[in-house]
């Protein structure tokens, strides 16, 4: 069955950096677009970024220029490099299969940006 | 970007009752590129409906979606205890994909 497992979250100071990872299994990773979606505490869902199998990518305006999405098809892994983090980036970050519809989601990893 | 407004914010119902959730878009969503997700506390969202009315894999037939253009509805025909959760609509017609603010279905 499809499994997506995120890691790399934690507490970071404003202006700091963090790299999230998502390990995928149960499907042919290289065949699928992959996405990151986040959810601030007690709030709704916000799409962050996607990357295609051919490495076409895009970002939400709120993270453009600060976040970088990448993938390693040989390792069945998705990444999100987050730089210049702000308090408003505090959220659970979910790895999700496909774009622009998200058919499977990981359990998420919490990123807290605070001094 | 397309703004999705969900109503009501909270729906208080009893098990066995029918739930009707609304999602209104600020612009027409073409080709019915509208999805619904269920999220339980501490869990990831789960895809329920795509294409406005197609059930995702493994979703029980008590869940149904309808609508077109700017007005969409998720109906749960008879609420089971495990259906009490937050439901989000999402449009994927135009980038960026956007979500509604959610409707919480709680036990009355």
Tab-separated table of C-alpha atoms in Angstrom:
chain	number	residue	atom	x	y	z
A	1	UNK	CA	0.000	0.000	0.000
A	2	UNK	CA	1.019	3.602	-0.502
A	3	UNK	CA	3.115	4.978	2.347
A	4	UNK	CA	4.573	8.444	2.754
A	5	UNK	CA	6.732	9.154	5.792
A	6	UNK	CA	7.962	12.670	6.509
A	7	UNK	CA	10.906	13.604	8.693
A	8	UNK	CA	13.115	16.575	9.464
A	9	UNK	CA	10.755	18.879	11.309
A	10	UNK	CA	11.657	20.653	14.511
A	11	UNK	CA	12.173	23.971	16.264
A	12	UNK	CA	14.132	26.611	14.365
A	13	UNK	CA	14.768	30.310	14.949
A	14	UNK	CA	13.427	32.961	12.580
A	15	UNK	CA	15.786	33.294	9.625
A	16	UNK	CA	16.978	29.728	10.034
A	17	UNK	CA	16.836	26.760	7.697
A	18	UNK	CA	15.434	23.256	7.767
A	19	UNK	CA	15.293	20.372	5.291
A	20	UNK	CA	12.276	18.095	5.230
A	21	UNK	CA	12.316	14.617	3.711
A	22	UNK	CA	9.557	12.270	2.598
A	23	UNK	CA	10.191	8.569	2.035
A	24	UNK	CA	7.732	6.971	-0.366
A	25	UNK	CA	6.844	3.320	-0.846
A	26	UNK	CA	4.091	1.132	-2.270
A	27	UNK	CA	3.988	2.764	-5.707
A	28	UNK	CA	6.283	3.695	-8.608
A	29	UNK	CA	7.581	6.980	-7.218
A	30	UNK	CA	9.111	8.179	-10.471
A	31	UNK	CA	5.723	8.039	-12.220
A	32	UNK	CA	4.077	10.621	-9.994
A	33	UNK	CA	4.031	14.330	-9.320
A	34	UNK	CA	4.704	14.968	-5.628
A	35	UNK	CA	3.653	17.875	-3.441
A	36	UNK	CA	4.044	19.545	-0.070
A	37	UNK	CA	0.961	20.898	1.705
A	38	UNK	CA	1.046	22.600	5.107
A	39	UNK	CA	-1.382	23.283	7.920
A	40	UNK	CA	-0.756	25.950	10.533
A	41	UNK	CA	-1.892	24.994	14.059
A	42	UNK	CA	-5.685	25.017	14.223
A	43	UNK	CA	-5.950	26.313	10.655
A	44	UNK	CA	-6.794	25.033	7.194
A	45	UNK	CA	-4.699	23.536	4.409
A	46	UNK	CA	-2.306	25.432	2.147
A	47	UNK	CA	-0.532	24.025	-0.888
A	48	UNK	CA	3.209	24.822	-0.754
A	49	UNK	CA	4.977	23.276	-3.744
A	50	UNK	CA	4.961	20.526	-6.351
A	51	UNK	CA	7.511	18.753	-8.516
A	52	UNK	CA	6.751	16.594	-11.524
A	53	UNK	CA	8.487	13.415	-12.535
A	54	UNK	CA	10.275	15.529	-15.134
A	55	UNK	CA	11.217	18.068	-12.453
A	56	UNK	CA	8.821	20.797	-13.516
A	57	UNK	CA	8.043	22.614	-10.302
A	58	UNK	CA	6.192	25.527	-8.770
A	59	UNK	CA	5.666	27.209	-5.419
A	60	UNK	CA	3.032	29.139	-3.547
A	61	UNK	CA	3.765	32.868	-3.594
A	62	UNK	CA	4.162	32.782	0.202
A	63	UNK	CA	7.297	30.596	-0.051
A	64	UNK	CA	8.684	31.458	-3.489
A	65	UNK	CA	12.378	32.361	-3.312
A	66	UNK	CA	12.788	30.797	0.146
A	67	UNK	CA	11.805	27.131	-0.297
A	68	UNK	CA	13.242	24.612	-2.785
A	69	UNK	CA	11.586	21.324	-3.655
A	70	UNK	CA	13.569	18.403	-5.058
A	71	UNK	CA	13.311	14.656	-5.515
A	72	UNK	CA	15.569	11.619	-5.804
A	73	UNK	CA	13.780	8.943	-7.805
A	74	UNK	CA	16.519	6.391	-7.073
A	75	UNK	CA	15.846	6.788	-3.345
A	76	UNK	CA	12.053	7.214	-3.676
A	77	UNK	CA	12.396	10.431	-1.743
A	78	UNK	CA	11.015	13.957	-1.818
A	79	UNK	CA	12.633	16.948	-0.138
A	80	UNK	CA	11.818	20.489	0.871
A	81	UNK	CA	14.681	22.865	1.686
A	82	UNK	CA	13.302	25.753	3.712
A	83	UNK	CA	15.423	28.880	4.147
A	84	UNK	CA	14.775	32.288	5.709
A	85	UNK	CA	12.054	30.780	7.863
A	86	UNK	CA	9.434	33.029	9.407
A	87	UNK	CA	7.019	32.607	12.298
A	88	UNK	CA	4.180	32.259	9.787
A	89	UNK	CA	5.846	29.151	8.336
A	90	UNK	CA	5.013	27.297	11.554
A	91	UNK	CA	2.856	24.359	10.504
A	92	UNK	CA	2.578	20.642	10.015
A	93	UNK	CA	4.078	19.882	6.614
A	94	UNK	CA	2.522	17.023	4.693
A	95	UNK	CA	4.023	15.162	1.795
A	96	UNK	CA	1.290	14.265	-0.691
A	97	UNK	CA	1.188	12.185	-3.830
A	98	UNK	CA	0.218	13.860	-7.108
A	99	UNK	CA	-0.725	17.392	-8.143
A	100	UNK	CA	-2.962	19.344	-8.377
A	101	UNK	CA	-5.152	16.792	-6.610
A	102	UNK	CA	-3.645	14.945	-3.631
A	103	UNK	CA	-4.624	11.294	-3.391
A	104	UNK	CA	-2.382	10.058	-0.560
A	105	UNK	CA	-0.854	11.977	2.334
A	106	UNK	CA	1.829	11.294	4.905
A	107	UNK	CA	1.274	11.850	8.614
A	108	UNK	CA	3.152	15.130	8.540
A	109	UNK	CA	6.105	16.685	10.334
A	110	UNK	CA	5.812	19.740	12.578
A	111	UNK	CA	7.950	22.795	11.878
A	112	UNK	CA	7.996	25.455	14.584
A	113	UNK	CA	9.673	28.784	13.886
A	114	UNK	CA	10.228	30.656	17.126
A	115	UNK	CA	12.961	32.482	18.989
B	1	UNK	CA	-6.701	32.722	-7.079
B	2	UNK	CA	-9.987	30.936	-6.587
B	3	UNK	CA	-11.404	31.397	-3.076
B	4	UNK	CA	-13.544	28.582	-1.682
B	5	UNK	CA	-16.081	29.325	1.053
B	6	UNK	CA	-17.456	26.397	3.029
B	7	UNK	CA	-20.655	26.445	5.056
B	8	UNK	CA	-21.676	25.925	7.693
B	9	UNK	CA	-18.563	26.245	9.799
B	10	UNK	CA	-19.860	23.608	12.206
B	11	UNK	CA	-22.601	21.041	11.733
B	12	UNK	CA	-24.001	19.368	14.866
B	13	UNK	CA	-25.750	16.106	14.036
B	14	UNK	CA	-26.482	12.697	15.516
B	15	UNK	CA	-25.303	9.330	14.177
B	16	UNK	CA	-27.681	8.107	11.483
B	17	UNK	CA	-28.591	11.614	10.335
B	18	UNK	CA	-27.858	13.087	6.908
B	19	UNK	CA	-25.096	15.693	6.546
B	20	UNK	CA	-25.058	18.278	3.775
B	21	UNK	CA	-21.904	20.383	3.390
B	22	UNK	CA	-21.574	23.302	0.983
B	23	UNK	CA	-18.573	24.698	-0.920
B	24	UNK	CA	-18.907	27.863	-2.984
B	25	UNK	CA	-16.188	29.085	-5.356
B	26	UNK	CA	-15.380	32.708	-6.181
B	27	UNK	CA	-15.075	31.750	-9.882
B	28	UNK	CA	-16.465	28.892	-11.913
B	29	UNK	CA	-14.521	25.649	-11.468
B	30	UNK	CA	-14.370	24.144	-14.923
B	31	UNK	CA	-14.459	20.425	-15.642
B	32	UNK	CA	-15.658	20.010	-12.070
B	33	UNK	CA	-12.081	19.937	-10.786
B	34	UNK	CA	-13.298	19.890	-7.189
B	35	UNK	CA	-12.229	17.474	-4.454
B	36	UNK	CA	-13.326	16.779	-0.886
B	37	UNK	CA	-11.088	15.594	1.959
B	38	UNK	CA	-11.804	14.297	5.453
B	39	UNK	CA	-9.474	15.049	8.355
B	40	UNK	CA	-9.725	13.574	11.836
B	41	UNK	CA	-7.863	15.064	14.818
B	42	UNK	CA	-4.144	14.347	14.670
B	43	UNK	CA	-4.432	12.663	11.289
B	44	UNK	CA	-3.607	13.554	7.727
B	45	UNK	CA	-6.375	14.500	5.296
B	46	UNK	CA	-7.894	11.669	3.262
B	47	UNK	CA	-9.219	12.097	-0.262
B	48	UNK	CA	-12.936	11.291	-0.412
B	49	UNK	CA	-14.253	12.738	-3.666
B	50	UNK	CA	-12.628	14.026	-6.869
B	51	UNK	CA	-14.077	15.393	-10.077
B	52	UNK	CA	-16.905	16.755	-7.902
B	53	UNK	CA	-18.687	13.393	-7.736
B	54	UNK	CA	-16.282	10.443	-8.085
B	55	UNK	CA	-15.480	8.511	-4.930
B	56	UNK	CA	-11.829	7.777	-4.231
B	57	UNK	CA	-10.595	4.233	-3.678
B	58	UNK	CA	-12.151	2.574	-0.653
B	59	UNK	CA	-14.592	5.371	0.184
B	60	UNK	CA	-18.026	4.093	1.303
B	61	UNK	CA	-21.030	4.908	-0.871
B	62	UNK	CA	-22.694	6.893	1.925
B	63	UNK	CA	-20.380	9.722	0.778
B	64	UNK	CA	-21.497	11.500	-2.379
B	65	UNK	CA	-20.526	14.700	-4.125
B	66	UNK	CA	-22.480	16.891	-6.494
B	67	UNK	CA	-22.544	20.320	-8.057
B	68	UNK	CA	-20.942	22.307	-10.843
B	69	UNK	CA	-19.746	25.789	-11.679
B	70	UNK	CA	-19.478	27.629	-8.379
B	71	UNK	CA	-21.644	25.518	-6.067
B	72	UNK	CA	-20.700	22.089	-4.793
B	73	UNK	CA	-22.086	19.783	-2.101
B	74	UNK	CA	-20.782	16.842	-0.091
B	75	UNK	CA	-23.517	14.628	1.321
B	76	UNK	CA	-23.097	11.919	3.924
B	77	UNK	CA	-26.309	9.932	3.717
B	78	UNK	CA	-26.232	8.399	7.213
B	79	UNK	CA	-23.545	9.472	9.642
B	80	UNK	CA	-21.453	6.746	11.197
B	81	UNK	CA	-19.460	7.428	14.401
B	82	UNK	CA	-16.219	7.506	12.399
B	83	UNK	CA	-17.541	10.260	10.104
B	84	UNK	CA	-17.324	13.001	12.732
B	85	UNK	CA	-14.398	15.035	11.447
B	86	UNK	CA	-13.461	18.181	9.518
B	87	UNK	CA	-14.148	18.253	5.784
B	88	UNK	CA	-12.329	20.424	3.267
B	89	UNK	CA	-13.121	21.157	-0.354
B	90	UNK	CA	-10.324	21.904	-2.821
B	91	UNK	CA	-10.309	23.230	-6.361
B	92	UNK	CA	-7.666	22.063	-8.790
B	93	UNK	CA	-8.904	23.830	-11.892
B	94	UNK	CA	-6.522	26.780	-11.688
B	95	UNK	CA	-3.171	27.238	-10.044
B	96	UNK	CA	-2.601	27.637	-7.209
B	97	UNK	CA	-4.815	24.834	-5.941
B	98	UNK	CA	-6.806	26.209	-3.027
B	99	UNK	CA	-8.772	24.781	-0.115
B	100	UNK	CA	-11.870	25.933	1.665
B	101	UNK	CA	-11.755	26.782	5.350
B	102	UNK	CA	-13.399	23.520	6.371
B	103	UNK	CA	-16.651	22.323	7.924
B	104	UNK	CA	-16.525	20.511	11.249
B	105	UNK	CA	-19.124	17.777	11.634
B	106	UNK	CA	-19.590	17.198	15.356
B	107	UNK	CA	-21.739	14.909	17.440
B	108	UNK	CA	-24.887	16.604	18.715
